[in-house]
Amino acid sequence: MFKALMITLVFWNPRGINNKDVEFKEFLDGKGAVYAGVAESQTYRSESALSDVRWSWEAGTEGKPTAKGTSPARGMGAFVDVSSVEASVVRVGKFTMWHRIELVGDRGPLVVGVGYFPKAQDVAGHKLANDELREMMAHFTGAGELVAFGGDLNAHTGAKGCSMPADEAGRMLIDTIGFAGMLMVNNMAGLCTGGPTRRQVRIGGDQETVIDYVFVSPTLASMVQSLTIEEGQMGSDHLPLVLTLEGLSAKPARKAGMREVWKV
């Protein structure tokens, strides 16, 4: 029987991955994911402590410890299924982290990034984050790569399902995405289901907003099968975003001891 070529990527803000990694890996297994970008990881746990025979945890830039000194307030990283795909960290910034997943055939690699931006009110911080994102995206899209980027960007853009109006952080993000020529999958008609991406339980009624996004390069847009905003929050106020790409096949993982870190 013919099996469709498919790659599944997940983006989620767990509000701290400590004590949620086992449940999250079970979620990833159920979705058939090969990559999961994690925003606000809030952990100093080592790669070996969060990794297992299938999932490798690779940390990006961690935030400062809390006032009590217990754990960083921010942080980001990614789980990669090293049992089934060949992947490497290629670039790490203050606000973004990027992997390269090798593909079968002559398409070149799939570049996947995760981001975690400052709070929406921190306009200066968003300017720095957008400057970094703009440079990263220009680097990869300029090379003609297939690019997907997602994460908790703490910006209101007026995307479908958001109860908040667009703010300055959202306007900066839209300008950055437009400059890079990327496309917002959240707003792709017929492809994005579910939402909002953040649900806060409050006295007087829940607040539902969209501050988590997935963007793709035009070269990848025709391969987007779906973006699903899942209902299960797993103890977070953010919902996981599951991006399914069709027509792509990842190269099988190399044997142990052959992992590469690319400088691009």
Short mmCIF file of C-alpha atoms in Angstrom, two decimals:
data_model
loop_
_atom_site.label_atom_id
_atom_site.label_comp_id
_atom_site.label_asym_id
_atom_site.label_seq_id
_atom_site.Cartn_x
_atom_site.Cartn_y
_atom_site.Cartn_z
CA MET A 1 0.00 0.00 0.00
CA PHE A 2 1.27 3.48 -0.87
CA LYS A 3 2.18 5.54 2.17
CA ALA A 4 1.98 9.31 1.79
CA LEU A 5 5.18 11.23 2.47
CA MET A 6 4.63 13.38 5.53
CA ILE A 7 6.49 15.31 8.23
CA THR A 8 4.84 16.56 11.42
CA LEU A 9 6.22 19.45 13.49
CA VAL A 10 4.89 20.70 16.83
CA PHE A 11 5.25 24.10 18.53
CA TRP A 12 4.20 24.66 22.15
CA ASN A 13 4.75 26.86 25.21
CA PRO A 14 4.45 24.48 28.19
CA ARG A 15 5.14 27.23 30.75
CA GLY A 16 8.03 25.10 31.94
CA ILE A 17 8.97 21.71 30.51
CA ASN A 18 10.08 20.27 33.86
CA ASN A 19 7.67 17.51 34.95
CA LYS A 20 5.81 17.77 31.62
CA ASP A 21 8.35 16.14 29.33
CA VAL A 22 7.01 12.60 29.73
CA GLU A 23 3.42 13.61 28.94
CA PHE A 24 4.57 15.82 26.10
CA LYS A 25 6.64 13.03 24.52
CA GLU A 26 3.59 10.78 24.65
CA PHE A 27 1.66 13.52 22.85
CA LEU A 28 4.40 13.77 20.21
CA ASP A 29 4.42 10.02 19.73
CA GLY A 30 0.66 10.06 19.20
CA LYS A 31 0.97 12.76 16.54
CA GLY A 32 3.86 11.08 14.75
CA ALA A 33 5.97 14.21 15.20
CA VAL A 34 9.70 14.33 14.47
CA TYR A 35 10.35 17.80 15.92
CA ALA A 36 8.89 19.91 18.71
CA GLY A 37 9.89 23.52 19.29
CA VAL A 38 9.44 24.50 22.95
CA ALA A 39 9.07 28.12 24.07
CA GLU A 40 9.42 29.15 27.72
CA SER A 41 11.13 25.92 28.71
CA GLN A 42 12.17 27.31 32.12
CA THR A 43 14.78 24.66 32.71
CA TYR A 44 18.43 24.13 33.50
CA ARG A 45 18.03 20.37 33.24
CA SER A 46 20.76 18.83 31.14
CA GLU A 47 20.30 17.40 27.67
CA SER A 48 20.74 13.89 29.08
CA ALA A 49 18.11 14.48 31.77
CA LEU A 50 15.42 15.41 29.25
CA SER A 51 16.52 13.06 26.45
CA ASP A 52 15.84 9.37 25.89
CA VAL A 53 16.56 6.82 23.17
CA ARG A 54 14.07 8.51 20.83
CA TRP A 55 13.87 12.18 21.81
CA SER A 56 16.94 14.38 22.06
CA TRP A 57 16.50 17.65 23.98
CA GLU A 58 18.60 20.46 22.55
CA ALA A 59 18.53 23.71 24.49
CA GLY A 60 18.64 27.16 22.98
CA THR A 61 19.26 30.34 24.96
CA GLU A 62 18.07 30.09 28.56
CA GLY A 63 16.72 33.04 30.51
CA LYS A 64 17.85 34.46 33.82
CA PRO A 65 17.04 32.63 37.05
CA THR A 66 13.98 33.76 38.96
CA ALA A 67 14.33 36.01 42.00
CA LYS A 68 14.30 32.87 44.17
CA GLY A 69 17.07 31.37 42.06
CA THR A 70 15.15 28.20 41.30
CA SER A 71 14.87 28.18 37.50
CA PRO A 72 15.17 30.49 34.50
CA ALA A 73 12.14 32.60 33.72
CA ARG A 74 12.34 32.10 29.95
CA GLY A 75 14.32 29.74 27.78
CA MET A 76 13.63 27.68 24.67
CA GLY A 77 14.71 24.47 23.04
CA ALA A 78 13.55 21.59 20.90
CA PHE A 79 12.92 17.86 21.03
CA VAL A 80 14.12 16.00 17.93
CA ASP A 81 13.28 12.38 17.12
CA VAL A 82 16.84 11.17 16.61
CA SER A 83 15.60 7.61 16.09
CA SER A 84 13.97 8.51 12.77
CA VAL A 85 15.46 11.72 11.33
CA GLU A 86 18.85 13.23 10.64
CA ALA A 87 18.87 16.72 12.13
CA SER A 88 21.31 19.31 13.45
CA VAL A 89 21.26 22.64 15.28
CA VAL A 90 22.35 25.29 12.78
CA ARG A 91 21.86 28.66 14.48
CA VAL A 92 20.94 29.86 17.98
CA GLY A 93 20.05 33.44 18.84
CA LYS A 94 18.67 35.16 21.90
CA PHE A 95 15.06 34.84 20.71
CA THR A 96 15.16 32.03 18.14
CA MET A 97 16.72 28.59 17.60
CA TRP A 98 17.04 26.76 14.28
CA HIS A 99 17.39 23.14 13.18
CA ARG A 100 18.15 21.60 9.82
CA ILE A 101 16.29 18.38 9.00
CA GLU A 102 17.78 16.48 6.09
CA LEU A 103 15.33 15.37 3.40
CA VAL A 104 15.31 12.52 0.91
CA GLY A 105 15.73 13.66 -2.69
CA ASP A 106 17.02 16.86 -4.20
CA ARG A 107 14.85 19.42 -2.36
CA GLY A 108 17.61 20.31 0.08
CA PRO A 109 17.01 20.49 3.84
CA LEU A 110 13.98 21.59 5.83
CA VAL A 111 14.95 24.41 8.20
CA VAL A 112 12.77 24.66 11.31
CA GLY A 113 12.93 27.42 13.91
CA VAL A 114 11.29 28.05 17.25
CA GLY A 115 10.95 31.47 18.86
CA TYR A 116 10.04 32.95 22.20
CA PHE A 117 9.56 36.71 22.22
CA PRO A 118 9.27 39.19 25.14
CA LYS A 119 5.97 40.25 26.65
CA ALA A 120 3.79 42.26 24.31
CA GLN A 121 4.29 45.47 26.30
CA ASP A 122 8.08 45.31 25.87
CA VAL A 123 8.24 47.16 22.55
CA ALA A 124 12.02 47.60 22.72
CA GLY A 125 12.43 43.88 23.34
CA HIS A 126 10.18 43.08 20.40
CA LYS A 127 12.27 45.30 18.16
CA LEU A 128 15.37 43.28 19.06
CA ALA A 129 13.51 39.99 18.59
CA ASN A 130 12.15 41.04 15.20
CA ASP A 131 15.56 42.25 14.08
CA GLU A 132 16.95 38.81 14.89
CA LEU A 133 14.06 37.00 13.21
CA ARG A 134 14.36 39.16 10.11
CA GLU A 135 18.07 38.40 9.79
CA MET A 136 17.56 34.65 10.37
CA MET A 137 14.72 34.36 7.88
CA ALA A 138 16.56 36.38 5.26
CA HIS A 139 19.54 34.08 5.70
CA PHE A 140 17.56 30.90 5.14
CA THR A 141 14.98 32.03 2.61
CA GLY A 142 17.67 33.81 0.64
CA ALA A 143 19.40 30.46 0.25
CA GLY A 144 16.17 29.00 -1.13
CA GLU A 145 15.61 26.67 1.82
CA LEU A 146 12.25 25.21 2.84
CA VAL A 147 11.59 27.08 6.10
CA ALA A 148 9.05 26.68 8.91
CA PHE A 149 9.07 28.86 12.03
CA GLY A 150 6.76 28.85 15.03
CA GLY A 151 6.48 29.63 18.70
CA ASP A 152 5.09 31.93 21.36
CA LEU A 153 5.74 35.37 19.91
CA ASN A 154 3.63 37.32 22.44
CA ALA A 155 2.16 39.52 19.74
CA HIS A 156 -1.45 40.23 18.81
CA THR A 157 -1.82 40.48 15.04
CA GLY A 158 -5.60 40.19 14.76
CA ALA A 159 -5.26 36.57 13.64
CA LYS A 160 -8.31 34.32 13.41
CA GLY A 161 -9.68 33.42 16.85
CA CYS A 162 -8.05 36.25 18.80
CA SER A 163 -10.19 38.38 21.12
CA MET A 164 -7.60 41.15 21.33
CA PRO A 165 -6.93 43.89 18.78
CA ALA A 166 -3.60 44.12 16.99
CA ASP A 167 -0.88 45.77 19.07
CA GLU A 168 2.53 47.28 18.32
CA ALA A 169 4.26 43.93 18.83
CA GLY A 170 1.86 42.39 16.33
CA ARG A 171 2.43 45.13 13.78
CA MET A 172 6.20 44.68 14.04
CA LEU A 173 5.82 40.93 13.56
CA ILE A 174 3.65 41.36 10.47
CA ASP A 175 6.22 43.78 9.01
CA THR A 176 9.01 41.27 9.68
CA ILE A 177 7.13 38.39 8.11
CA GLY A 178 6.25 40.50 5.09
CA PHE A 179 9.85 41.60 4.65
CA ALA A 180 11.00 37.97 4.75
CA GLY A 181 8.24 36.87 2.38
CA MET A 182 6.94 34.29 4.88
CA LEU A 183 3.29 33.24 5.13
CA MET A 184 1.17 32.90 8.29
CA VAL A 185 -0.36 29.42 8.44
CA ASN A 186 -2.77 30.47 11.23
CA ASN A 187 -4.70 32.50 8.66
CA MET A 188 -4.62 30.01 5.79
CA ALA A 189 -8.24 29.32 4.88
CA GLY A 190 -9.21 25.68 5.17
CA LEU A 191 -5.83 24.61 6.54
CA CYS A 192 -5.84 25.89 10.13
CA THR A 193 -8.35 24.40 12.57
CA GLY A 194 -8.89 25.00 16.26
CA GLY A 195 -7.94 27.98 18.33
CA PRO A 196 -7.30 30.26 20.05
CA THR A 197 -3.69 29.40 20.93
CA ARG A 198 -3.82 30.67 24.51
CA ARG A 199 -6.65 30.23 26.98
CA GLN A 200 -6.48 31.86 30.41
CA VAL A 201 -9.07 31.01 33.04
CA ARG A 202 -10.09 34.20 34.84
CA ILE A 203 -12.79 35.34 37.20
CA GLY A 204 -15.52 36.80 35.04
CA GLY A 205 -14.69 34.68 32.02
CA ASP A 206 -11.86 33.08 30.13
CA GLN A 207 -9.59 35.18 27.93
CA GLU A 208 -8.83 33.63 24.57
CA THR A 209 -6.07 35.05 22.41
CA VAL A 210 -3.73 34.15 19.55
CA ILE A 211 -0.06 34.85 20.31
CA ASP A 212 1.43 31.56 19.06
CA TYR A 213 2.09 31.30 15.34
CA VAL A 214 3.46 29.16 12.55
CA PHE A 215 4.97 30.71 9.42
CA VAL A 216 6.32 29.01 6.30
CA SER A 217 8.34 30.10 3.30
CA PRO A 218 6.56 30.31 -0.07
CA THR A 219 8.63 27.29 -1.15
CA LEU A 220 6.96 25.26 1.62
CA ALA A 221 3.43 26.69 1.48
CA SER A 222 2.09 24.22 -1.09
CA MET A 223 3.19 21.35 1.16
CA VAL A 224 1.16 22.46 4.19
CA GLN A 225 -1.54 19.85 4.72
CA SER A 226 -2.85 21.27 7.98
CA LEU A 227 -2.19 23.26 11.12
CA THR A 228 -4.16 22.00 14.09
CA ILE A 229 -4.40 23.91 17.36
CA GLU A 230 -4.96 21.09 19.83
CA GLU A 231 -7.31 21.31 22.81
CA GLY A 232 -5.16 19.49 25.37
CA GLN A 233 -3.12 22.10 27.27
CA MET A 234 -1.18 19.66 29.49
CA GLY A 235 -1.06 22.10 32.39
CA SER A 236 -0.19 25.18 30.33
CA ASP A 237 -2.30 28.15 29.28
CA HIS A 238 -1.03 27.62 25.72
CA LEU A 239 -2.30 25.02 23.26
CA PRO A 240 0.07 22.95 21.08
CA LEU A 241 0.23 23.78 17.36
CA VAL A 242 0.66 20.73 15.11
CA LEU A 243 1.88 21.41 11.57
CA THR A 244 1.62 18.58 9.03
CA LEU A 245 3.62 18.80 5.80
CA GLU A 246 2.99 16.48 2.87
CA GLY A 247 5.19 15.43 0.00
CA LEU A 248 8.36 15.41 2.11
CA SER A 249 10.37 12.55 3.55
CA ALA A 250 13.12 12.96 6.14
CA LYS A 251 16.38 11.11 5.78
CA PRO A 252 16.66 8.24 8.28
CA ALA A 253 18.71 8.93 11.38
CA ARG A 254 22.40 8.19 11.27
CA LYS A 255 23.91 5.64 13.58
CA ALA A 256 25.02 6.79 17.01
CA GLY A 257 28.19 8.84 17.04
CA MET A 258 27.62 10.51 13.67
CA ARG A 259 25.67 13.60 14.78
CA GLU A 260 26.77 16.86 13.14
CA VAL A 261 26.45 20.51 14.14
CA TRP A 262 26.41 22.68 11.04
CA LYS A 263 27.75 26.22 10.85
CA VAL A 264 25.74 28.06 8.21
#
